[in-house]
Short mmCIF file of C-alpha atoms in Angstrom, two decimals:
data_model
loop_
_atom_site.label_atom_id
_atom_site.label_comp_id
_atom_site.label_asym_id
_atom_site.label_seq_id
_atom_site.Cartn_x
_atom_site.Cartn_y
_atom_site.Cartn_z
CA MET A 1 2.27 109.03 72.79
CA GLU A 2 0.86 106.72 75.51
CA LYS A 3 2.18 103.41 73.81
CA LYS A 4 5.38 105.46 73.08
CA LYS A 5 5.80 106.03 76.88
CA ARG A 6 4.87 102.47 77.69
CA ASN A 7 7.46 101.15 75.39
CA ILE A 8 10.27 103.41 76.79
CA LEU A 9 9.34 102.42 80.41
CA GLY A 10 9.07 98.93 79.16
CA ASP A 11 12.47 98.90 77.40
CA TYR A 12 14.13 100.63 80.66
CA LEU A 13 12.57 98.02 83.08
CA LYS A 14 13.84 95.15 80.66
CA ARG A 15 17.36 96.69 80.40
CA SER A 16 17.80 97.86 84.02
CA ASP A 17 18.54 95.96 87.04
CA THR A 18 15.34 95.61 88.73
CA LEU A 19 16.41 92.73 90.68
CA LEU A 20 19.32 94.94 92.32
CA LEU A 21 16.80 97.66 93.10
CA GLY A 22 14.37 95.24 94.42
CA LEU A 23 17.05 93.90 96.89
CA CYS A 24 17.96 97.33 97.86
CA ILE A 25 14.48 98.21 98.75
CA ALA A 26 13.76 95.04 100.37
CA ALA A 27 16.71 95.69 102.64
CA THR A 28 15.71 99.35 103.20
CA LEU A 29 12.14 98.33 104.26
CA PHE A 30 13.80 95.75 106.47
CA GLY A 31 15.93 98.36 107.92
CA ILE A 32 13.08 100.92 108.69
CA ILE A 33 11.20 98.21 110.59
CA LEU A 34 14.44 97.79 112.62
CA ILE A 35 14.82 101.52 113.19
CA ALA A 36 11.10 101.59 114.21
CA SER A 37 11.99 99.31 116.97
CA ALA A 38 15.08 100.74 117.76
CA THR A 39 13.44 104.15 118.40
CA ARG A 40 10.09 103.03 119.63
CA HIS A 41 11.31 104.05 123.42
CA THR A 42 11.84 107.70 122.23
CA SER A 43 8.28 108.17 121.22
CA SER A 44 9.28 109.80 118.17
CA HIS A 45 8.66 108.78 114.63
CA GLN A 46 11.04 111.27 112.96
CA TYR A 47 13.78 108.70 112.14
CA ILE A 48 11.05 106.70 110.35
CA TYR A 49 9.84 109.61 108.28
CA ILE A 50 13.44 110.73 107.48
CA GLN A 51 14.15 107.32 106.10
CA LEU A 52 11.31 106.98 104.31
CA VAL A 53 11.95 110.26 102.52
CA ALA A 54 15.42 109.09 101.83
CA LEU A 55 14.22 106.01 100.13
CA VAL A 56 11.93 107.98 97.78
CA LEU A 57 14.93 110.17 97.02
CA GLY A 58 17.30 107.12 96.70
CA ILE A 59 14.92 105.66 94.12
CA ILE A 60 14.77 108.74 92.22
CA LEU A 61 18.68 108.93 92.23
CA TYR A 62 18.85 105.35 91.23
CA PHE A 63 16.63 105.79 88.10
CA LEU A 64 18.52 109.01 87.29
CA PHE A 65 22.12 107.63 87.64
CA SER A 66 21.21 104.51 85.80
CA VAL A 67 20.66 106.46 82.56
CA ILE A 68 23.51 108.62 82.88
CA ASP A 69 26.51 107.18 80.82
CA LEU A 70 29.45 106.41 83.27
CA ASP A 71 31.80 107.20 80.52
CA ILE A 72 30.45 110.87 80.47
CA LEU A 73 30.70 111.01 84.19
CA ALA A 74 34.56 109.60 84.10
CA ASP A 75 35.23 112.05 81.30
CA HIS A 76 34.51 114.93 83.86
CA TRP A 77 37.18 113.86 86.14
CA LYS A 78 38.50 116.99 86.79
CA LEU A 79 35.13 118.47 88.10
CA LEU A 80 34.85 115.36 90.29
CA PHE A 81 38.08 115.84 91.93
CA ILE A 82 37.51 119.45 92.53
CA PHE A 83 34.00 118.64 93.99
CA SER A 84 35.34 115.95 96.32
CA VAL A 85 38.13 118.09 97.68
CA LEU A 86 35.92 121.26 98.23
CA LEU A 87 33.18 119.27 99.69
CA ILE A 88 35.38 117.50 102.35
CA GLY A 89 37.47 120.75 102.84
CA SER A 90 34.35 122.53 103.67
CA LEU A 91 34.36 120.63 106.94
CA VAL A 92 36.96 122.87 108.07
CA PHE A 93 34.50 125.60 108.31
CA LEU A 94 31.17 124.06 108.49
CA GLY A 95 31.80 120.74 110.24
CA VAL A 96 29.99 119.91 113.19
CA GLU A 97 31.46 117.59 115.81
CA GLY A 98 29.47 114.43 116.78
CA ASP A 99 29.38 112.05 119.75
CA THR A 100 32.64 110.24 118.83
CA GLY A 101 34.67 113.52 118.27
CA ASN A 102 34.69 113.16 114.54
CA ARG A 103 34.02 116.54 112.64
CA ALA A 104 32.33 114.65 109.86
CA TRP A 105 29.08 116.40 109.40
CA ILE A 106 27.58 119.43 107.91
CA ARG A 107 24.11 120.38 109.32
CA PHE A 108 21.81 122.87 108.24
CA ALA A 109 17.99 123.56 108.75
CA GLY A 110 17.87 120.21 110.64
CA ILE A 111 19.50 118.16 107.91
CA GLY A 112 22.88 116.39 108.33
CA VAL A 113 25.04 115.71 105.44
CA GLN A 114 28.14 113.59 105.63
CA PRO A 115 30.67 114.77 102.99
CA ALA A 116 32.73 111.40 103.15
CA GLU A 117 29.63 109.33 102.23
CA VAL A 118 28.72 111.61 99.27
CA VAL A 119 32.54 111.64 97.91
CA LYS A 120 32.71 107.74 97.98
CA ILE A 121 30.96 107.87 94.46
CA PRO A 122 33.22 110.30 92.67
CA PHE A 123 36.20 108.72 94.51
CA ILE A 124 35.44 105.31 93.11
CA ILE A 125 34.60 106.89 89.50
CA LEU A 126 37.92 108.51 89.60
CA LEU A 127 39.86 105.86 90.84
CA ALA A 128 38.50 103.52 87.94
CA LYS A 129 39.15 106.11 85.56
CA PHE A 130 42.81 106.57 86.70
CA VAL A 131 43.46 102.95 86.68
CA VAL A 132 42.07 102.44 83.16
CA HIS A 133 43.96 105.37 81.94
CA ALA A 134 47.29 104.05 83.51
CA LYS A 135 46.77 100.65 81.97
CA ASN A 136 46.20 101.84 78.53
CA SER A 137 49.24 104.31 78.78
CA ARG A 138 52.24 103.39 80.49
CA GLY A 139 50.65 100.20 81.77
CA LEU A 140 49.22 99.46 85.39
CA ASN A 141 52.37 98.12 86.88
CA HIS A 142 54.73 100.83 85.85
CA PRO A 143 56.12 102.69 88.88
CA VAL A 144 54.78 106.15 87.78
CA SER A 145 51.38 104.78 87.16
CA VAL A 146 51.22 103.16 90.61
CA ILE A 147 52.82 106.15 92.37
CA GLU A 148 50.20 108.42 90.62
CA ILE A 149 47.24 106.31 91.64
CA ALA A 150 48.49 106.00 95.46
CA LEU A 151 49.05 109.49 95.77
CA PHE A 152 45.49 110.53 94.62
CA VAL A 153 44.07 107.95 97.11
CA LEU A 154 46.53 108.98 99.92
CA PHE A 155 45.65 112.67 99.37
CA LEU A 156 41.97 112.05 99.92
CA PHE A 157 42.69 109.52 102.87
CA GLY A 158 44.77 112.11 104.52
CA LEU A 159 42.24 114.88 103.82
CA ILE A 160 39.46 112.94 105.46
CA ILE A 161 41.52 112.13 108.50
CA VAL A 162 43.11 115.63 109.02
CA VAL A 163 39.80 117.60 108.30
CA SER A 164 37.37 115.38 110.08
CA ARG A 165 39.29 112.82 112.03
CA ASP A 166 36.86 110.16 110.64
CA LEU A 167 39.03 107.03 110.47
CA GLY A 168 36.17 104.80 109.55
CA SER A 169 35.20 106.42 106.30
CA ALA A 170 39.04 106.96 105.45
CA LEU A 171 39.49 103.03 105.74
CA VAL A 172 36.71 102.36 103.32
CA TYR A 173 38.39 104.42 100.95
CA LEU A 174 41.70 102.72 101.43
CA PHE A 175 40.02 99.24 101.14
CA VAL A 176 38.28 100.03 97.85
CA PHE A 177 41.59 101.14 96.71
CA ILE A 178 43.16 97.79 97.40
CA ILE A 179 40.41 95.78 95.90
CA VAL A 180 40.04 97.79 92.66
CA MET A 181 43.72 97.70 92.15
CA PHE A 182 43.80 93.83 92.68
CA ALA A 183 40.74 93.41 90.15
CA ALA A 184 42.59 95.54 87.67
CA GLY A 185 45.67 93.26 87.85
CA THR A 186 48.32 94.91 89.80
CA ASN A 187 51.44 93.01 90.40
CA ILE A 188 51.44 91.34 93.74
CA LEU A 189 54.84 92.87 94.36
CA TRP A 190 53.42 96.28 94.68
CA PHE A 191 51.01 95.08 97.42
CA LEU A 192 54.04 93.58 99.24
CA PHE A 193 55.92 96.81 98.84
CA GLY A 194 52.87 99.00 99.84
CA ALA A 195 52.43 96.59 103.22
CA GLY A 196 56.02 96.99 103.91
CA ALA A 197 55.73 101.01 103.33
CA VAL A 198 52.61 100.94 105.73
CA ALA A 199 54.53 98.80 108.38
CA ALA A 200 57.35 101.12 108.24
CA ALA A 201 55.26 104.48 108.47
CA PHE A 202 52.93 102.93 111.14
CA PRO A 203 54.74 104.11 114.30
CA LEU A 204 54.87 107.68 112.86
CA LEU A 205 51.04 107.37 111.90
CA TRP A 206 50.15 105.92 115.25
CA GLU A 207 51.89 108.48 117.27
CA HIS A 208 51.14 111.83 115.16
CA PHE A 209 48.06 111.38 113.26
CA LEU A 210 45.64 109.22 115.56
CA SER A 211 44.03 110.82 118.82
CA GLU A 212 44.09 109.00 122.10
CA GLY A 213 40.60 108.17 121.62
CA GLN A 214 41.22 106.53 118.26
CA LYS A 215 44.03 104.59 119.59
CA ASN A 216 42.05 103.02 122.49
CA ARG A 217 39.26 102.18 120.01
CA ILE A 218 41.47 100.13 117.76
CA LEU A 219 43.21 98.51 120.73
CA ALA A 220 39.90 98.05 122.75
CA PRO A 221 38.56 94.56 121.07
CA TYR A 222 42.03 93.11 121.42
CA ASP A 223 43.54 94.51 124.75
CA PRO A 224 41.33 93.99 128.04
CA SER A 225 43.64 96.45 129.77
CA VAL A 226 42.34 99.49 127.73
CA ASP A 227 39.00 99.20 129.51
CA PRO A 228 39.35 96.50 132.40
CA THR A 229 36.10 97.48 133.84
CA GLY A 230 34.09 97.11 130.72
CA LEU A 231 32.17 100.51 131.53
CA GLY A 232 34.49 102.57 129.30
CA ILE A 233 35.22 102.67 125.68
CA THR A 234 34.01 98.96 125.50
CA TRP A 235 30.70 99.53 127.22
CA GLN A 236 28.83 100.21 123.69
CA ALA A 237 30.13 97.12 122.31
CA ASN A 238 29.53 95.01 125.43
CA GLN A 239 26.07 96.17 125.59
CA SER A 240 25.65 95.20 121.86
CA LYS A 241 27.18 91.55 122.34
CA ALA A 242 24.94 91.10 125.49
CA ALA A 243 21.81 91.93 123.29
CA ILE A 244 22.74 89.84 120.47
CA SER A 245 23.47 86.71 122.62
CA GLY A 246 20.11 87.28 124.60
CA GLY A 247 18.30 86.87 120.92
CA GLY A 248 19.22 82.97 120.63
CA PHE A 249 18.11 81.32 117.44
CA LEU A 250 14.67 82.86 116.85
CA GLY A 251 15.05 86.09 118.94
CA GLN A 252 12.90 87.71 121.69
CA GLY A 253 10.20 89.09 119.02
CA LEU A 254 10.13 92.25 117.15
CA PHE A 255 9.81 95.38 119.35
CA SER A 256 10.16 92.96 122.29
CA GLY A 257 13.94 92.91 122.99
CA ASN A 258 14.80 93.66 126.48
CA TYR A 259 17.95 95.83 125.67
CA THR A 260 16.50 97.42 122.63
CA GLN A 261 13.24 98.56 124.08
CA ALA A 262 15.07 99.93 127.04
CA GLY A 263 17.39 101.90 124.72
CA SER A 264 20.61 100.19 126.50
CA VAL A 265 22.65 100.24 123.21
CA SER A 266 23.80 103.68 122.36
CA GLN A 267 23.30 104.47 118.72
CA GLN A 268 21.28 101.22 118.41
CA HIS A 269 19.30 102.79 115.28
CA THR A 270 22.54 103.73 113.25
CA ASP A 271 25.84 102.05 114.30
CA PHE A 272 24.56 99.22 116.22
CA ILE A 273 21.35 98.42 114.37
CA PHE A 274 22.66 94.89 114.17
CA SER A 275 22.08 94.38 117.89
CA VAL A 276 18.46 95.03 117.11
CA VAL A 277 18.53 92.31 114.78
CA GLY A 278 20.48 89.71 116.76
CA GLU A 279 18.13 90.41 120.04
CA GLU A 280 14.67 90.67 118.38
CA LEU A 281 14.95 88.28 115.44
CA GLY A 282 17.91 86.11 116.56
CA PHE A 283 19.93 84.05 114.32
CA ILE A 284 17.41 83.70 111.70
CA GLY A 285 17.12 87.59 111.51
CA CYS A 286 21.02 88.00 111.31
CA ALA A 287 21.23 85.46 108.59
CA ALA A 288 18.57 87.24 106.59
CA VAL A 289 20.33 90.61 106.85
CA ILE A 290 23.64 89.13 105.78
CA LEU A 291 22.09 87.23 102.94
CA LEU A 292 20.42 90.32 101.50
CA LEU A 293 23.57 92.23 101.69
CA LEU A 294 25.62 89.32 100.18
CA LEU A 295 23.21 89.23 97.35
CA ILE A 296 23.53 92.96 96.60
CA ILE A 297 27.42 92.67 96.72
CA LEU A 298 27.34 89.64 94.53
CA ARG A 299 25.06 91.28 91.94
CA CYS A 300 27.29 94.12 91.89
CA ILE A 301 30.30 91.99 91.13
CA GLN A 302 28.41 89.85 88.46
CA THR A 303 27.33 93.21 86.82
CA GLY A 304 31.01 94.31 86.66
CA VAL A 305 32.49 90.88 85.48
CA ARG A 306 29.70 90.60 82.73
CA SER A 307 30.09 94.14 81.35
CA ASN A 308 33.21 93.95 79.11
CA ASP A 309 33.78 97.33 79.87
CA PRO A 310 36.91 98.04 82.11
CA LEU A 311 35.64 101.39 83.52
CA GLY A 312 32.39 99.74 84.62
CA MET A 313 33.75 96.58 85.69
CA LEU A 314 36.11 98.46 88.24
CA VAL A 315 33.42 100.85 89.36
CA SER A 316 30.91 97.99 90.12
CA ILE A 317 33.80 95.97 92.06
CA GLY A 318 34.62 99.12 93.81
CA PHE A 319 31.00 99.64 94.95
CA ALA A 320 31.06 95.89 95.96
CA ALA A 321 34.34 96.54 97.86
CA MET A 322 32.67 99.56 99.68
CA LEU A 323 29.74 97.36 100.92
CA ILE A 324 31.77 94.48 101.83
CA PHE A 325 34.07 96.43 104.15
CA GLN A 326 31.09 98.28 105.74
CA THR A 327 29.19 95.28 106.39
CA PHE A 328 32.16 93.36 107.80
CA GLU A 329 33.23 96.44 109.95
CA ASN A 330 30.02 97.19 111.26
CA ILE A 331 28.95 93.65 112.24
CA GLY A 332 32.21 93.03 113.52
CA MET A 333 32.14 95.99 115.96
CA CYS A 334 28.61 94.97 116.95
CA ILE A 335 29.81 91.49 118.09
CA GLY A 336 33.14 92.65 119.65
CA LEU A 337 35.38 91.60 116.65
CA THR A 338 36.71 94.97 115.27
CA PRO A 339 37.13 98.40 116.69
CA VAL A 340 34.07 100.80 117.12
CA ILE A 341 34.83 103.37 114.26
CA GLY A 342 31.41 104.68 113.38
CA LEU A 343 30.46 102.95 110.15
CA THR A 344 26.69 102.16 109.50
CA LEU A 345 25.35 98.92 108.05
CA PRO A 346 24.50 99.66 104.24
CA PHE A 347 20.71 99.96 103.60
CA PHE A 348 19.75 99.06 107.17
CA SER A 349 21.26 101.79 109.65
CA TYR A 350 19.38 104.87 109.81
CA GLY A 351 21.20 107.82 107.99
CA GLY A 352 19.45 109.85 105.12
CA SER A 353 22.79 110.92 103.29
CA SER A 354 24.04 107.44 103.57
CA LEU A 355 20.89 105.77 102.06
CA VAL A 356 20.59 108.34 99.10
CA MET A 357 24.33 107.83 98.26
CA LEU A 358 23.82 104.13 98.27
CA TYR A 359 20.90 104.14 95.89
CA ALA A 360 22.98 106.47 93.49
CA ALA A 361 25.90 104.05 93.64
CA MET A 362 23.69 101.22 92.60
CA GLY A 363 21.84 103.08 90.08
CA ILE A 364 25.33 103.43 88.67
CA VAL A 365 25.91 99.87 88.65
CA SER A 366 22.43 99.42 86.98
CA GLY A 367 23.76 101.83 84.18
CA VAL A 368 26.72 99.44 83.73
CA LYS A 369 24.24 96.50 83.16
CA MET A 370 22.33 98.78 80.73
CA ARG A 371 24.84 99.63 78.29
CA PRO A 372 27.15 96.27 78.04
CA LYS A 373 30.02 96.89 75.74
CA PRO A 374 31.26 94.59 72.88
CA ALA A 375 33.73 91.70 73.81
CA SER A 376 36.42 93.69 71.83
CA PHE A 377 36.52 96.46 74.60
CA VAL A 378 38.15 94.14 77.29
CA ARG A 379 40.83 93.03 75.10
CA GLN A 380 41.96 96.78 75.43
CA PHE A 381 42.23 96.50 79.14
#
């Protein structure tokens, strides 16, 4: 019996993506050290404990989702869709408004869950399922196929905006949609048509769907007149930039950053964790963070490309796109290049629900690697 268990474990470790898991754990442990430094001035260790618990739960979900066949999950697309709509819709009754004015969290017994984070996984599976189905039936570039897929994405995008006013999370969904459609081989003319439609509808969206605060956040990095004193809506980003610039090449030393240890950067353990890296570990630390995330992203892409499975390929690409957007946007807002829209840095920022869902997503990617399809499958796509 013991020998059989060892054989099962050995076979699992051989077939699963232990490199991807190792990269994720390395990034998370690095992040926990940064969170410890960012919250040292509070004399509270609760952030570290919660993140460690989330890491353990995340690893369990990684193993669990890696052994669940992706095709089985996708076959239950109706349940995934209903679950996604109900979970996001629950914010109407259970949502709690945060510091940014977004009603994006559900909190109970001291535990916070962000539905948009949880729904990213079923959304990407659903999107990949619909794309594969469209390609195998009418053809992906058939107008009905494009319209059906676009309506599904716009429905969830609009639901997030209307219910929670969480523009940051909604934009992740939109970016994933664009990348998955591109990877699936959508004709460039559809992208041009979509860009034109967005340009035509933009004045209406700007006027009626975005709050004044959201408009100012979007304009702030590019229009100095939005906050001429630098003490209003741009203050947070300005503090972050000052902290990062003070780190130089090698940084001021872990637990020794002037801004970080004074708690001068708001949300420096979550949205602005990159300011802690820049100030205390300098350019070298920033490069290490970016390298770890790049390796995780490339591993997801590599797994998808090698799978010979259209569904697995698109799901893996979708998760890579999710990581790309969040990484680019988070680092961009920390250095003042992109709007501050409340997106965390994957694996590094504090956030239990976000971290657990990231490991579940990476577990699905590992499952794609474990179950490669014959080369003949790709011809059907």
